[in-house]
CSV table of N, CA and C in Angstrom, one decimal:
chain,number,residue,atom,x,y,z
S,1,UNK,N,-19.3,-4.7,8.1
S,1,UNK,CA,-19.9,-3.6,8.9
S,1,UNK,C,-21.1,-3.0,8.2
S,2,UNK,N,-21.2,-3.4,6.9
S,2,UNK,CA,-22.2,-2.9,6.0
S,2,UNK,C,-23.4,-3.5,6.5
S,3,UNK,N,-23.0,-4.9,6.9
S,3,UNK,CA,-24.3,-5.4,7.1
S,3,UNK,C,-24.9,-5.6,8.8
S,4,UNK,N,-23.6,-5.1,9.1
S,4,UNK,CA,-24.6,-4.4,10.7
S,4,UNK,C,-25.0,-3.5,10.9
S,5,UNK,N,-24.9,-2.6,10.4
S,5,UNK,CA,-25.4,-1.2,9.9
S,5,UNK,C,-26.8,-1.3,9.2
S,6,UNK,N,-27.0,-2.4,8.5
S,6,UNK,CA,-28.2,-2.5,7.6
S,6,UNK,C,-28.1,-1.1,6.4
S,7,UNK,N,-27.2,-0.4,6.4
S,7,UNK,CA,-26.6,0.6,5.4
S,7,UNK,C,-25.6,0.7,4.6
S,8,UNK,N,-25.5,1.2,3.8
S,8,UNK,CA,-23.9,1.2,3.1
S,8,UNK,C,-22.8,2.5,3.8
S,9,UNK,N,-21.7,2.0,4.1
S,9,UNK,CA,-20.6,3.4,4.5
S,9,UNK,C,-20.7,4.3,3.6
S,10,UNK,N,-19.9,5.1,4.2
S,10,UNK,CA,-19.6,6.6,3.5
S,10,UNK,C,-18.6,6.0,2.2
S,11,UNK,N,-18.6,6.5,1.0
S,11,UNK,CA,-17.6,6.2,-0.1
S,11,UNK,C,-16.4,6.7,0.2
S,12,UNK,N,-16.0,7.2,1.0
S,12,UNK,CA,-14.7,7.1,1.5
S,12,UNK,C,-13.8,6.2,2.1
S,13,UNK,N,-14.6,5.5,2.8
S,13,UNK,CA,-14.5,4.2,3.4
S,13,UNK,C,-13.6,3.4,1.9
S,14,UNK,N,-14.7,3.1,1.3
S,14,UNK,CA,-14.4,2.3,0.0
S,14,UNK,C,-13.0,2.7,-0.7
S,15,UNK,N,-13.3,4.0,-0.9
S,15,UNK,CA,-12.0,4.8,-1.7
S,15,UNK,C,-10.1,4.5,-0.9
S,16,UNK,N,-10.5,4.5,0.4
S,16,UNK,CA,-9.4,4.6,0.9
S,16,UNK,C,-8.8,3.2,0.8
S,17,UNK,N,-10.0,2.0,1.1
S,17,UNK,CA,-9.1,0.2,1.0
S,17,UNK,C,-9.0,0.3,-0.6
S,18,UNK,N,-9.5,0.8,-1.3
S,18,UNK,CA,-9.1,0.6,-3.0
S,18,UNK,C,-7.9,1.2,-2.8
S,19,UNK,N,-7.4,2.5,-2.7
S,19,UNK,CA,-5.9,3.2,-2.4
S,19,UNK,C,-5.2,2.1,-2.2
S,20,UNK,N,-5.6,1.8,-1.1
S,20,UNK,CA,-4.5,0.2,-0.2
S,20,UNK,C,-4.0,-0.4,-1.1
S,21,UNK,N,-5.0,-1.3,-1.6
S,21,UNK,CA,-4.6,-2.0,-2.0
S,21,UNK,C,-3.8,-2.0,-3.2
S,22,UNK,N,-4.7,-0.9,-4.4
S,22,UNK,CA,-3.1,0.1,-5.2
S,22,UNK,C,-1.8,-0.2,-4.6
S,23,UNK,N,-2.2,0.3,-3.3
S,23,UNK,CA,-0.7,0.4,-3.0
S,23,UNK,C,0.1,-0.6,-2.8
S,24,UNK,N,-0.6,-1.5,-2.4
S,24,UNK,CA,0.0,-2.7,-2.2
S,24,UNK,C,0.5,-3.5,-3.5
S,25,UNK,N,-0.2,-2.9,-4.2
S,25,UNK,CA,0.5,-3.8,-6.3
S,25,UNK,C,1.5,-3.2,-6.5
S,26,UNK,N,1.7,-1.9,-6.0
S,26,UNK,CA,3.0,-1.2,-6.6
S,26,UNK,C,3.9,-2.1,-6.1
S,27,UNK,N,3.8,-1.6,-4.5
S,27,UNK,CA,4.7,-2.2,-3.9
S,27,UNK,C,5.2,-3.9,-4.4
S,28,UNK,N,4.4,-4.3,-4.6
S,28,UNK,CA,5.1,-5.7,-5.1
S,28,UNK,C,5.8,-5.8,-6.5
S,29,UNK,N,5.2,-4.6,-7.3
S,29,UNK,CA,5.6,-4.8,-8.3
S,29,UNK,C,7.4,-3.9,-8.0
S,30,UNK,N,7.3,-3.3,-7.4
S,30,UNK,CA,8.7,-2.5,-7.2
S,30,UNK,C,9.7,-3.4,-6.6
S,31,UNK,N,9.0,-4.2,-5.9
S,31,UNK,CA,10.1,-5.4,-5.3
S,31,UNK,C,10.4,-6.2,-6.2
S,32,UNK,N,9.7,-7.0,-7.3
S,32,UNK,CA,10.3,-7.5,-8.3
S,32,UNK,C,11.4,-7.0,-8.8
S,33,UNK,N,11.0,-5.5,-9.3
S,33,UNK,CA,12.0,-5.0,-10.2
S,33,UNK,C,13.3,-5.1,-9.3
S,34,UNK,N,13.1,-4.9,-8.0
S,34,UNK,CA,14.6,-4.7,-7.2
S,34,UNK,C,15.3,-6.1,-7.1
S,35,UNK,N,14.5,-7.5,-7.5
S,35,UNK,CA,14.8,-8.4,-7.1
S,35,UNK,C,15.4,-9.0,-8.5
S,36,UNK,N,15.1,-8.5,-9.4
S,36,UNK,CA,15.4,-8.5,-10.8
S,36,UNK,C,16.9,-7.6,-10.8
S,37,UNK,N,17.0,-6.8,-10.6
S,37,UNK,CA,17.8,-6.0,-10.5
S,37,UNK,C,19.2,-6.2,-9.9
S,38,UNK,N,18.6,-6.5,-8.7
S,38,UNK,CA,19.7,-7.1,-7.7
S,38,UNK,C,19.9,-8.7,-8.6
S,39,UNK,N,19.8,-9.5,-9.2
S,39,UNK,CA,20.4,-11.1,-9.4
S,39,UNK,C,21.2,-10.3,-11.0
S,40,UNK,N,20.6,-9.6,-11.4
S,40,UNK,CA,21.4,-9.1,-13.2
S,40,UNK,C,22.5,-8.5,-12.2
S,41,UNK,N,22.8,-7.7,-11.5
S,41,UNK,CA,23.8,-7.5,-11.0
S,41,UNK,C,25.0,-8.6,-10.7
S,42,UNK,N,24.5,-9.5,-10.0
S,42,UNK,CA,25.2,-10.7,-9.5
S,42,UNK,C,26.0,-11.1,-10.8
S,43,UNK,N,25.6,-11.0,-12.0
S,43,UNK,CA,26.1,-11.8,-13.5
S,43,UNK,C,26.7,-10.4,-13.7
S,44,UNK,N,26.5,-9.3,-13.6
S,44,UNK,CA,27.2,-8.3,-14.6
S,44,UNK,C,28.3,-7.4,-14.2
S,45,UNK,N,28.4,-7.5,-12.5
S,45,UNK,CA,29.7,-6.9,-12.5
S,45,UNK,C,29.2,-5.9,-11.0
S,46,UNK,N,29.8,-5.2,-10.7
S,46,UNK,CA,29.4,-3.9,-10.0
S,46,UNK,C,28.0,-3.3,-9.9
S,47,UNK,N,27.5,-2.4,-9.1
S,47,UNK,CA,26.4,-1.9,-9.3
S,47,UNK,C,26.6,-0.9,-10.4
S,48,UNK,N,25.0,-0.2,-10.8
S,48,UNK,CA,24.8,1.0,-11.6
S,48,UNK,C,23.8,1.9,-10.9
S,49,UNK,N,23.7,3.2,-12.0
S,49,UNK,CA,22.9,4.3,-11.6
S,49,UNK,C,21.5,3.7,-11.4
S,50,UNK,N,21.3,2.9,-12.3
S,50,UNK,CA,19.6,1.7,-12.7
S,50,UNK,C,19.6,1.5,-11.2
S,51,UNK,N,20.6,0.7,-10.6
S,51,UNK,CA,19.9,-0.3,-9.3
S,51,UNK,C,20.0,1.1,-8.0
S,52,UNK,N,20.3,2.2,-8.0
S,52,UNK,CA,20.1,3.2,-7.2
S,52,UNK,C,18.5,3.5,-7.3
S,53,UNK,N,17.9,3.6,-8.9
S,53,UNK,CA,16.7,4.0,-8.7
S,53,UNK,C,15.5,3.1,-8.6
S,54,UNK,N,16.1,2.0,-8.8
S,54,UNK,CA,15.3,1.1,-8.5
S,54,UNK,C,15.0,0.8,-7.3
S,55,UNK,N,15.3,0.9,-6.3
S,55,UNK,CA,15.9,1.1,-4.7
S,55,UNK,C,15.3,2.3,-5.0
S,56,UNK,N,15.5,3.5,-5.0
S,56,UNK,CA,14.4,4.1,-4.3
S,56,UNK,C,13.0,4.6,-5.0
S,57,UNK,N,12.7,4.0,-6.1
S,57,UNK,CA,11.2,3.5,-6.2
S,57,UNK,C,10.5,2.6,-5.4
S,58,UNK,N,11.2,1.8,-4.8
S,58,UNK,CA,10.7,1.3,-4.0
S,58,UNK,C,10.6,1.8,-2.7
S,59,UNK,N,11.6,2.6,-2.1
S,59,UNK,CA,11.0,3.5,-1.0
S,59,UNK,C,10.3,4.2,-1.0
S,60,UNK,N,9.8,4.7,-2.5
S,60,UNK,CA,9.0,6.0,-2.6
S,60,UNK,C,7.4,4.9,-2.6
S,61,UNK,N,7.6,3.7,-3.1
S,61,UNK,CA,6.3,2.6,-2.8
S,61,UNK,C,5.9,2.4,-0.9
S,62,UNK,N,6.9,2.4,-0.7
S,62,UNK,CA,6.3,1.7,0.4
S,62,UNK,C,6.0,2.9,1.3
S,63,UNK,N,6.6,4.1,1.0
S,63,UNK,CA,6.4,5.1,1.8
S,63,UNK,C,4.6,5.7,1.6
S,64,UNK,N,4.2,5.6,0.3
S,64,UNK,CA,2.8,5.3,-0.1
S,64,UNK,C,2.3,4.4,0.3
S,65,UNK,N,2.4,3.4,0.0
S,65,UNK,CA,1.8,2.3,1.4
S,65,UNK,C,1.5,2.5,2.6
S,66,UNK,N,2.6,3.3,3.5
S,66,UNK,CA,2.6,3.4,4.5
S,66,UNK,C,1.4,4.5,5.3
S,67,UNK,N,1.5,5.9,4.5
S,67,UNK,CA,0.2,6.4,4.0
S,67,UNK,C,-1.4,5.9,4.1
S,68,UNK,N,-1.1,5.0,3.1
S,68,UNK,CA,-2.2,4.4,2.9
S,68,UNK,C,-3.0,3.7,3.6
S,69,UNK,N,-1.8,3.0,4.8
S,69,UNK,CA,-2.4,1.9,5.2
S,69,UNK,C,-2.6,3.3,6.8
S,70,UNK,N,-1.8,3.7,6.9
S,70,UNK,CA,-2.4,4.9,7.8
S,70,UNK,C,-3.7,5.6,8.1
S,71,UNK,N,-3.9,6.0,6.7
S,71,UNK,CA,-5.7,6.4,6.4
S,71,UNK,C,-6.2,5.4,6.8
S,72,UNK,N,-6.2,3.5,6.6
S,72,UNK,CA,-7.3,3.1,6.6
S,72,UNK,C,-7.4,2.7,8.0
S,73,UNK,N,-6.3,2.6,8.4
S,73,UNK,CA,-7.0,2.2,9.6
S,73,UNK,C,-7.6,3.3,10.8
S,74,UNK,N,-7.6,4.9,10.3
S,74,UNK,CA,-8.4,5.8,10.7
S,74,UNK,C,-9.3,5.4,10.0
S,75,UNK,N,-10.2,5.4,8.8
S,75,UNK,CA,-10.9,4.9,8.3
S,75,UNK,C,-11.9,3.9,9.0
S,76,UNK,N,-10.9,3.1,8.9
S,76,UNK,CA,-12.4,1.4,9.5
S,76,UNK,C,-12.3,2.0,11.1
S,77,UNK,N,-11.2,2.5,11.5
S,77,UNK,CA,-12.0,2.8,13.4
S,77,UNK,C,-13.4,3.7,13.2
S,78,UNK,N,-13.4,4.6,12.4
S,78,UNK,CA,-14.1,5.1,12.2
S,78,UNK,C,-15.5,4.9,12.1
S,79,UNK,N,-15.8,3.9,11.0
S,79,UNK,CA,-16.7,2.7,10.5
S,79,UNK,C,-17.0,2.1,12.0
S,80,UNK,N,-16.0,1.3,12.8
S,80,UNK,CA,-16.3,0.6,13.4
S,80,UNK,C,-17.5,1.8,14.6
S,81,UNK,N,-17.0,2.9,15.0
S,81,UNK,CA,-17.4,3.4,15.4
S,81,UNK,C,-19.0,4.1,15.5
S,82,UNK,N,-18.9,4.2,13.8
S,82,UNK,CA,-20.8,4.4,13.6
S,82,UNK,C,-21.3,2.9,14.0
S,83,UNK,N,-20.7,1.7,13.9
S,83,UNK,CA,-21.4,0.7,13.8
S,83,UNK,C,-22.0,0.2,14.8
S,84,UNK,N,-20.8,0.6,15.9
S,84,UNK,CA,-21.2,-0.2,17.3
S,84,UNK,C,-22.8,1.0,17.9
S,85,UNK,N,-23.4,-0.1,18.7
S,85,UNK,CA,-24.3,0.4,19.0
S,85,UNK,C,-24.2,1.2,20.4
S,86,UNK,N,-25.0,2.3,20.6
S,86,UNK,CA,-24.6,3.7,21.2
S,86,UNK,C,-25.4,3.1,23.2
């Protein structure tokens, strides 16, 4: 878009797909732990307090995600909007 514009976006633009994509490391990283979590289970017995919060760190990820990816796609309509020609 930058380069149909022949200008650079607003730094908000930028700020919000960097957020994203933050968010999107967590999130993967909180799925490991849950995936980690959940197979030590399988070997150790019953669940624990651990795999409750591990479970909901991950809700609390993706709920940030969800956020996130909410802004951006206000964001680039936005973008797209200055871009198209009037």
């Amino acid at each position: 878009m930058e380069r149909l514009r022949s200008s650079p976006l607003h730094a908000n633009i930028s700020t919000a797909l960097d957020k994203q994509l933050e968010s999107i490391h967590v999130v993967q990283a909180r799925r490991k732990d849950e995936i980690a979590s959940a197979s030590s289970r399988q070997r150790h017995g019953p669940p624990r307090c651990q795999d409750e919060r591990v479970v909901l760190a991950l809700a609390a990820a993706l709920r940030a995600l969800c956020l996130a990816t909410r802004k951006v796609r206000t964001v680039l309509w936005c973008a797209l909007q200055m871009t198209l020609p009037k």
